Coordinates of C-alpha atoms in Angstrom, one line a residue:
M1 CA 76.5 26.0 135.4
E2 CA 80.0 28.3 134.1
N3 CA 79.0 26.9 130.6
K4 CA 75.4 29.0 131.0
E5 CA 76.5 32.0 131.9
N6 CA 79.0 31.9 129.2
S7 CA 76.8 30.6 126.4
S8 CA 73.8 33.1 127.7
A9 CA 76.7 36.3 127.3
G10 CA 78.4 35.0 124.3
S11 CA 74.4 35.1 123.0
G12 CA 74.0 37.9 124.1
T13 CA 77.0 39.6 122.6
E14 CA 75.7 38.2 118.9
K15 CA 72.8 39.4 119.7
G16 CA 74.2 43.1 120.5
N17 CA 76.3 42.7 117.0
V18 CA 73.1 41.6 115.2
K19 CA 71.1 44.6 116.0
L20 CA 74.3 46.8 116.0
S21 CA 74.3 45.3 112.1
S22 CA 70.8 45.6 111.2
D23 CA 71.1 49.6 112.5
A24 CA 74.0 50.3 110.1
K25 CA 71.9 48.8 107.3
H26 CA 69.1 50.9 108.3
L27 CA 71.0 53.9 108.6
Y28 CA 72.7 53.6 105.3
K29 CA 69.3 53.2 103.5
H30 CA 67.7 55.9 104.9
S31 CA 71.0 57.9 104.2
R32 CA 71.3 56.7 100.6
S33 CA 67.8 57.4 99.9
F34 CA 67.9 61.0 101.8
F35 CA 70.9 61.9 99.4
A36 CA 69.4 60.1 96.5
E37 CA 66.3 62.5 96.8
L38 CA 68.2 65.5 97.6
L39 CA 70.1 65.3 94.3
D40 CA 67.8 63.7 91.9
I41 CA 67.0 66.5 89.0
L42 CA 65.5 63.4 86.7
T43 CA 62.3 63.9 88.3
D44 CA 61.7 67.8 88.0
T45 CA 63.3 67.5 84.0
D46 CA 61.3 68.5 81.2
R47 CA 63.0 67.5 78.0
D48 CA 61.0 68.4 75.2
S49 CA 60.4 72.0 76.5
T50 CA 63.7 72.4 77.5
I51 CA 64.4 71.3 73.8
E52 CA 61.9 73.9 72.9
M53 CA 63.0 76.9 74.7
V54 CA 67.0 76.1 73.7
K55 CA 65.9 76.3 69.9
K56 CA 63.9 79.5 70.4
D57 CA 67.0 80.9 72.1
I58 CA 69.5 80.0 69.4
S59 CA 67.6 83.4 66.7
F60 CA 69.4 86.6 66.7
K61 CA 66.9 88.4 64.7
G62 CA 65.1 91.5 65.5
H63 CA 64.5 92.2 68.7
N64 CA 67.6 90.1 70.1
A65 CA 70.0 91.4 67.7
W66 CA 68.9 95.5 68.9
I67 CA 69.1 93.7 72.7
L68 CA 72.5 92.4 71.8
I69 CA 73.9 95.6 70.1
F70 CA 72.7 98.0 72.8
S71 CA 73.9 96.1 75.5
I72 CA 77.3 96.0 73.7
F73 CA 77.5 99.4 74.1
V74 CA 76.6 99.3 77.2
A75 CA 79.7 96.7 78.2
S76 CA 82.5 98.3 76.4
I77 CA 81.4 101.9 77.8
G78 CA 81.9 99.9 81.1
L79 CA 85.1 98.6 80.5
N80 CA 86.3 101.7 78.9
V81 CA 85.4 103.5 82.4
S82 CA 86.4 100.9 84.4
S83 CA 82.9 99.7 85.6
P84 CA 82.2 96.4 87.2
A85 CA 78.8 97.8 87.8
V86 CA 77.9 98.8 84.3
V87 CA 79.6 95.9 83.1
I88 CA 77.5 93.4 84.6
G89 CA 74.4 95.1 83.9
A90 CA 75.2 94.8 80.5
M91 CA 75.8 91.2 81.4
L92 CA 72.3 90.8 82.8
I93 CA 70.7 91.9 79.4
S94 CA 72.6 90.4 76.8
P95 CA 71.3 87.2 74.6
L96 CA 74.7 85.6 73.8
M97 CA 74.5 82.1 75.6
G98 CA 71.1 80.9 73.1
P99 CA 73.3 79.7 70.4
I100 CA 76.2 78.3 72.3
V101 CA 74.1 76.3 74.5
G102 CA 72.2 74.8 71.4
V103 CA 75.9 73.7 69.7
G104 CA 76.1 72.3 72.7
L105 CA 72.5 70.5 72.7
S106 CA 72.3 69.4 69.3
V107 CA 75.2 67.3 69.6
A108 CA 74.1 65.6 72.3
I109 CA 70.9 64.5 70.9
N110 CA 72.7 64.1 67.2
D111 CA 70.2 67.5 65.3
I112 CA 72.2 68.2 62.8
D113 CA 70.1 71.2 61.6
T114 CA 69.4 72.6 64.6
L115 CA 73.6 72.8 65.0
K116 CA 73.9 74.4 62.0
R117 CA 71.4 77.1 63.0
S118 CA 73.5 77.1 66.1
L119 CA 76.8 77.9 64.2
V120 CA 75.7 80.1 62.3
N121 CA 73.5 82.4 65.0
L122 CA 76.9 82.5 67.0
A123 CA 79.0 83.1 63.9
V124 CA 75.9 86.6 63.7
M125 CA 76.6 86.9 67.6
V126 CA 80.7 87.2 67.5
V127 CA 81.0 89.5 64.3
L128 CA 78.0 91.7 65.8
S129 CA 79.5 92.3 68.8
V130 CA 83.1 92.8 67.9
L131 CA 82.0 95.2 64.6
T132 CA 80.0 97.2 67.3
A133 CA 82.8 97.5 70.1
Y134 CA 84.9 98.1 67.3
L135 CA 83.1 101.1 66.6
Y136 CA 82.5 102.1 70.1
F137 CA 86.3 102.0 71.0
L138 CA 86.9 103.8 67.3
I139 CA 85.6 106.7 68.2
S140 CA 85.7 107.1 71.9
P141 CA 87.7 109.5 73.6
I142 CA 88.9 107.3 76.2
E143 CA 92.0 105.7 74.6
Q144 CA 94.4 104.1 77.4
E145 CA 93.8 100.8 78.7
T146 CA 91.6 100.0 82.0
P147 CA 92.4 96.9 84.8
E148 CA 88.7 95.8 83.3
L149 CA 90.4 95.4 79.7
V150 CA 93.7 94.1 80.5
A151 CA 91.8 91.6 82.8
R152 CA 90.0 90.1 79.7
T153 CA 93.2 90.1 77.3
Y154 CA 94.0 86.2 78.3
P155 CA 92.5 83.4 80.4
T156 CA 93.2 81.6 83.1
I157 CA 92.1 78.2 84.8
L158 CA 89.8 79.9 86.6
D159 CA 87.6 81.4 83.4
V160 CA 87.9 77.7 82.7
L161 CA 86.5 76.0 85.7
V162 CA 83.9 79.0 86.1
A163 CA 82.9 77.9 82.4
I164 CA 82.4 74.4 83.1
F165 CA 80.2 74.9 86.4
G166 CA 78.5 77.9 85.1
G167 CA 77.4 75.9 82.4
L168 CA 76.4 72.8 84.1
A169 CA 74.6 75.7 86.0
L170 CA 72.9 76.9 83.1
I171 CA 72.1 74.1 81.5
V172 CA 70.2 72.6 85.2
A173 CA 69.0 75.3 85.4
K174 CA 67.1 75.6 82.1
T175 CA 66.0 71.4 81.9
K176 CA 63.9 72.3 85.3
K177 CA 60.1 72.6 84.9
G178 CA 59.6 76.0 85.6
T179 CA 63.1 77.5 84.6
I180 CA 65.3 79.3 86.8
A181 CA 65.5 83.1 86.0
S182 CA 67.6 84.1 88.6
V183 CA 70.4 80.6 87.8
I184 CA 70.2 82.2 84.2
M185 CA 71.2 86.0 84.9
G186 CA 73.7 85.0 87.3
V187 CA 75.6 82.0 84.8
A188 CA 75.4 84.8 82.2
I189 CA 77.3 87.3 85.1
A190 CA 80.0 84.7 85.9
T191 CA 80.7 83.3 82.6
A192 CA 81.2 86.7 81.4
L193 CA 81.2 86.3 77.6
M194 CA 80.5 89.8 76.5
P195 CA 83.7 91.5 78.2
P196 CA 86.2 89.6 76.0
L197 CA 84.3 90.3 72.5
C198 CA 84.3 94.1 73.6
T199 CA 87.9 93.8 74.4
V200 CA 88.2 92.2 70.8
G201 CA 86.6 95.4 69.6
Y202 CA 88.8 97.2 71.5
G203 CA 92.1 95.2 70.6
L204 CA 91.1 96.2 67.0
A205 CA 90.4 99.4 67.4
I206 CA 94.2 100.4 68.9
A207 CA 95.7 98.3 66.6
N208 CA 96.9 95.9 69.4
W209 CA 96.5 91.8 68.1
E210 CA 98.1 90.9 71.4
Y211 CA 94.7 91.9 73.1
A212 CA 92.0 90.9 70.7
G213 CA 93.5 87.4 70.2
G214 CA 93.7 86.7 73.7
A215 CA 90.2 88.4 74.5
L216 CA 88.6 86.1 71.5
Y217 CA 90.8 83.2 73.4
L218 CA 89.3 83.9 76.6
F219 CA 85.8 83.4 74.5
A220 CA 86.6 80.6 72.8
I221 CA 87.3 78.8 75.9
N222 CA 84.3 80.0 77.8
S223 CA 81.9 78.9 74.8
V224 CA 83.1 75.5 74.8
F225 CA 83.4 74.7 78.1
I226 CA 79.4 76.2 78.6
A227 CA 78.6 74.0 75.3
L228 CA 80.9 71.0 76.5
S229 CA 78.6 71.3 79.9
T230 CA 75.0 71.2 78.1
F231 CA 76.7 68.3 76.1
V232 CA 77.5 66.2 78.9
V233 CA 74.3 67.7 81.3
A234 CA 72.0 66.4 78.1
K235 CA 73.5 63.1 78.0
I236 CA 73.1 62.1 81.7
L237 CA 69.4 63.3 81.6
G238 CA 68.7 61.2 78.8
F239 CA 67.6 63.6 76.1
P240 CA 65.7 61.7 73.0
L241 CA 67.8 61.9 70.2
V242 CA 66.4 63.3 67.2
R243 CA 64.8 60.3 64.9
Y244 CA 65.2 60.7 61.2
A245 CA 62.6 58.2 58.2
N246 CA 66.1 57.5 56.7
S247 CA 68.7 55.0 58.5
K248 CA 71.4 56.2 56.5
R249 CA 70.6 59.7 57.7
R250 CA 70.7 58.8 60.8
R251 CA 74.0 56.8 61.4
N252 CA 75.9 59.8 59.5
T253 CA 74.8 62.0 62.0
A254 CA 75.6 60.1 64.7
R255 CA 78.8 59.8 64.1
L256 CA 79.5 63.6 62.8
A257 CA 77.7 64.4 65.9
S258 CA 80.2 62.6 68.0
L259 CA 83.3 63.5 65.8
I260 CA 82.1 67.0 66.6
A261 CA 82.0 66.1 70.3
I262 CA 85.8 64.6 70.5
L263 CA 86.6 67.5 68.3
V264 CA 85.7 69.7 71.0
M265 CA 86.4 67.7 73.9
I266 CA 90.3 67.0 72.6
P267 CA 91.8 70.2 72.4
S268 CA 89.5 71.3 75.6
I269 CA 91.3 68.6 77.9
F270 CA 94.5 69.7 76.5
L271 CA 94.0 73.6 76.8
F272 CA 92.5 72.8 80.3
V273 CA 96.1 71.1 81.7
N274 CA 98.1 73.7 80.3
L275 CA 96.3 76.6 82.1
L276 CA 96.1 74.3 85.1
R277 CA 100.2 74.0 84.5
E278 CA 100.7 77.6 83.9
Q279 CA 99.0 78.6 86.6
V280 CA 100.9 76.0 89.0
F281 CA 103.7 77.6 87.5
V282 CA 102.8 81.4 88.3
T283 CA 101.8 80.2 91.9
R284 CA 104.6 78.3 92.4
T285 CA 107.4 80.6 91.2
K286 CA 105.0 83.9 93.4
E287 CA 105.6 81.4 96.4
F288 CA 109.1 80.3 95.9
V289 CA 110.1 84.5 95.4
E290 CA 108.1 85.4 98.7
E291 CA 109.3 82.4 100.7
K292 CA 113.1 82.2 99.5
I293 CA 114.6 85.2 97.4
D294 CA 115.8 86.8 101.2
Y295 CA 119.2 88.3 102.0
P296 CA 120.4 91.0 104.7
G297 CA 120.2 94.7 103.8
A298 CA 118.9 93.7 100.0
E299 CA 115.1 93.7 99.0
V300 CA 113.0 92.7 95.9
V301 CA 111.0 95.3 94.1
K302 CA 109.8 93.4 91.1
F303 CA 109.6 90.1 89.7
A304 CA 108.3 89.2 86.2
Q305 CA 107.1 85.4 85.2
D306 CA 107.7 84.3 81.7
Y307 CA 105.4 81.4 81.3
K308 CA 106.7 80.0 77.8
R309 CA 110.3 80.6 77.9
K310 CA 110.3 79.7 81.6
F311 CA 112.1 82.2 83.0
V312 CA 111.6 83.6 86.4
D313 CA 113.3 87.5 86.5
V314 CA 113.8 89.2 90.1
Y315 CA 114.9 92.9 90.4
L316 CA 117.1 93.6 93.8
I317 CA 118.0 96.8 95.2
G318 CA 120.3 97.3 98.3
R319 CA 123.3 95.5 99.5
P320 CA 124.8 93.6 97.0
V321 CA 124.2 89.6 97.0
P322 CA 127.0 87.3 96.2
Q323 CA 127.3 84.9 93.4
A324 CA 127.1 82.0 95.6
Q325 CA 124.1 82.9 97.4
I326 CA 122.0 83.4 93.9
Q327 CA 123.6 80.1 92.6
D328 CA 121.9 78.8 96.1
W329 CA 118.3 80.1 95.0
V330 CA 118.9 78.7 91.5
E331 CA 119.5 75.3 92.8
Q332 CA 116.7 75.4 95.5
I333 CA 114.2 76.7 92.7
R334 CA 115.3 73.5 90.3
A335 CA 114.8 71.3 93.2
M336 CA 111.4 72.1 93.1
E337 CA 109.2 69.2 90.9
E338 CA 107.2 71.7 89.1
L339 CA 110.2 74.2 88.4
Q340 CA 112.7 71.7 87.3
D341 CA 113.0 73.6 83.8
V342 CA 113.1 76.8 85.4
T343 CA 115.6 79.3 84.7
L344 CA 115.7 82.2 87.7
R345 CA 117.5 85.5 86.5
I346 CA 118.4 88.0 89.7
H347 CA 118.7 91.6 88.6
Q348 CA 120.7 93.8 91.2
G349 CA 121.0 97.9 91.5
T350 CA 124.2 97.7 91.5
D351 CA 125.8 95.1 89.2
Q352 CA 126.1 97.9 86.0
S353 CA 127.3 94.7 84.0
S354 CA 123.3 93.6 83.6
E355 CA 122.3 97.2 82.6
M356 CA 119.5 96.7 85.4
A357 CA 117.8 99.8 84.1
A358 CA 118.1 99.1 80.6
R359 CA 116.5 95.9 80.8
L360 CA 113.8 97.4 82.8
T361 CA 110.5 98.1 80.5
S362 CA 108.8 101.6 81.6
E363 CA 105.9 98.9 83.4
V364 CA 108.3 97.7 85.4
R365 CA 109.7 101.2 86.4
S366 CA 106.8 102.8 87.0
G367 CA 106.1 99.9 89.0
I368 CA 109.1 99.9 91.1
L369 CA 108.9 103.9 91.6
E370 CA 105.3 102.9 92.7
D371 CA 106.1 100.3 95.1
L372 CA 108.9 102.7 96.4
Y373 CA 106.8 105.7 97.2
V374 CA 104.1 102.8 98.4
R375 CA 106.7 101.8 101.6
N376 CA 108.3 105.2 101.9
Q377 CA 104.7 106.6 102.7
Q378 CA 104.4 103.9 105.2
V379 CA 107.6 104.3 106.3
V380 CA 106.5 108.2 107.1
E381 CA 103.1 107.1 108.5
D382 CA 104.7 104.5 110.9
K383 CA 107.6 107.3 111.7
D384 CA 104.5 110.1 112.1
D385 CA 103.1 107.5 114.7
R386 CA 105.8 106.7 116.8
I387 CA 106.5 110.7 117.1
R388 CA 102.9 111.1 118.2
L389 CA 103.3 108.3 120.9
L390 CA 106.2 109.3 121.9
E391 CA 105.5 113.2 122.7
N392 CA 102.0 111.4 124.7
E393 CA 104.7 109.6 126.5
L394 CA 106.8 112.9 126.9
L395 CA 103.7 114.4 128.4
R396 CA 102.2 111.9 130.8
Y397 CA 106.1 111.6 131.9
R398 CA 105.9 115.3 132.8
S399 CA 103.0 115.7 133.9
G400 CA 103.5 113.1 136.4
G401 CA 101.1 110.8 134.5
I402 CA 97.7 113.0 135.4
P403 CA 95.4 113.3 132.7
F404 CA 96.0 117.3 132.6
Q405 CA 93.0 117.8 129.8
A406 CA 90.7 115.9 131.3
I407 CA 90.7 117.1 134.7
S408 CA 90.9 120.5 134.0
R409 CA 87.6 120.1 131.9
E410 CA 85.9 117.9 134.4
A411 CA 86.9 120.7 137.1
K412 CA 85.3 123.8 135.0
I413 CA 82.3 121.8 134.4
N414 CA 82.1 120.9 138.8
Y415 CA 83.5 124.4 139.5
S416 CA 82.7 127.4 137.8
N417 CA 84.3 130.4 139.3
I418 CA 88.1 128.9 138.6
E419 CA 89.5 131.4 135.9
Q420 CA 92.6 129.4 135.7
L421 CA 94.6 125.8 136.2
S422 CA 97.7 125.4 136.5
Y423 CA 99.6 121.8 137.2
S424 CA 103.3 121.2 138.5
N425 CA 105.3 118.8 140.6
N426 CA 107.2 120.5 143.5
I427 CA 110.3 119.0 144.7
V428 CA 110.2 119.3 148.3
T429 CA 112.8 118.8 151.0
D430 CA 113.4 118.9 154.9
F431 CA 117.3 117.8 154.3
T432 CA 116.8 114.8 155.1
R433 CA 114.8 113.2 151.9
V434 CA 113.8 114.6 148.7
D435 CA 109.6 114.3 147.9
T436 CA 107.7 114.9 144.5
I437 CA 104.5 116.6 145.7
P438 CA 101.9 117.0 142.5
T439 CA 100.6 120.8 142.5
I440 CA 97.5 121.9 141.3
N441 CA 97.3 125.6 141.3
V442 CA 94.1 127.8 141.1
K443 CA 93.2 131.0 140.1
W444 CA 89.7 131.6 141.3
D445 CA 87.2 134.6 140.2
N446 CA 88.2 137.8 141.7
S447 CA 84.1 138.0 142.9
L448 CA 84.0 135.1 144.9
T449 CA 84.7 135.9 148.6
R450 CA 87.9 134.5 150.4
N451 CA 85.5 131.9 152.9
A452 CA 83.7 131.0 149.8
Q453 CA 87.6 130.4 147.7
Q454 CA 88.1 128.3 151.0
R455 CA 85.5 126.3 151.0
E456 CA 85.9 125.8 147.3
M457 CA 89.3 125.1 147.1
A458 CA 88.5 122.0 150.0
K459 CA 86.0 120.5 148.1
L460 CA 88.3 121.2 144.7
K461 CA 90.9 119.5 146.9
E462 CA 88.7 116.5 148.1
W463 CA 87.6 116.1 144.6
L464 CA 90.9 115.7 143.3
Q465 CA 92.0 113.0 145.5
V466 CA 89.3 111.1 144.6
R467 CA 89.4 111.3 141.2
L468 CA 93.1 111.0 140.7
S469 CA 93.7 108.3 143.4
L470 CA 96.2 110.5 145.1
D471 CA 97.1 110.3 149.1
T472 CA 99.7 113.6 148.2
L473 CA 98.0 116.6 146.4
A474 CA 98.5 119.9 147.4
V475 CA 95.9 122.4 146.2
Q476 CA 96.9 126.2 146.2
S477 CA 95.3 129.5 145.0
V478 CA 97.1 132.0 143.2
N479 CA 96.4 135.9 142.2

């Protein structure tokens, strides 16, 4: 009997396991189907129309050339006056990305003719844009640097990531049946191809080759990764290769396209890795200074990072930091995996041998003064707040905690015949104990009769006792 029951129980367990396994497979199958349908872009891809549209956007002649010139002027004005809204507006009307997408697609489909057209038009676009921006900044009365200009003088890892994902979004939007115009405009803003070219013109106009070179570097990075994203998506979506009647030319074209792809991809990888390392250096050194450089009586007023020379300069004011503590900080920063070759240099205001004042650039000095002003302003504001708080507390203490101003306003509303109201704490003694009695002194209108004054006084006292929650309260009339 027990064997039958055990057999029945075992059979039931096996059936339960089989059902659970079946349900899990069913759920996996449906989940896989759902996500495959959700992320599928092959179904709505129109390859022929995409290729035709990309080729159409490559050329920079006539209307496109004038639109580019005018949009460069608008962007230059926006950068010159540091107006992000104007710069964004210029990017919306600029036709900059056509040749760049053309380069990526032509390499993917082995179309050498389109590649040549794309490169020529890309060169025309760059020269025309830089020349327009150069002429504007040459005649512009506003010559000082603005935050919008300085932000486009050197690329960061974020610029690379924006170019990669922006390029992917752009080509995916272009390949969809019925192009998503809003995505294309959004990518135009995000990848920011125009401001770097305007900054190149600004650098040339003021003869600052570092600015011009850094901005051109930023534009090149954005362009390369947009083209690279286009190449990758076109390969994934299986865009048809251009067919050539001559088999030898077809092979040579395929080899040339592959060579160009390799020449673009390999430096891009090195560039990405180098920018990533630089970003890690900047982030880690900043965290180290903020978290580790701390000594009682000393304060960090400025710190500078130099990735190329692997220097971190920290400027301190206040109490001198002992050399042993500085050596401890140096050992701590070198113990960090990403900062093993970094040299930490501490500059102190009291260290005359370091000639700290001579080392500080005008920019750093102005930054220190600005930081000190902001901090002193904050200290003054904090002190003012504390003074106001103490004054209020003192007033409350003197008034026994009674909100006299509010009470007086309410009393005047309720009792219009009151001409004057005062408050005091009367100290009373019967020679056995001392007591403090809150006393309200009221001056009534002379036209009010004595009986009327007494009635009003009784009502006022009753109201005040309820209003102030006081059992002991004196209300008296004064002449």
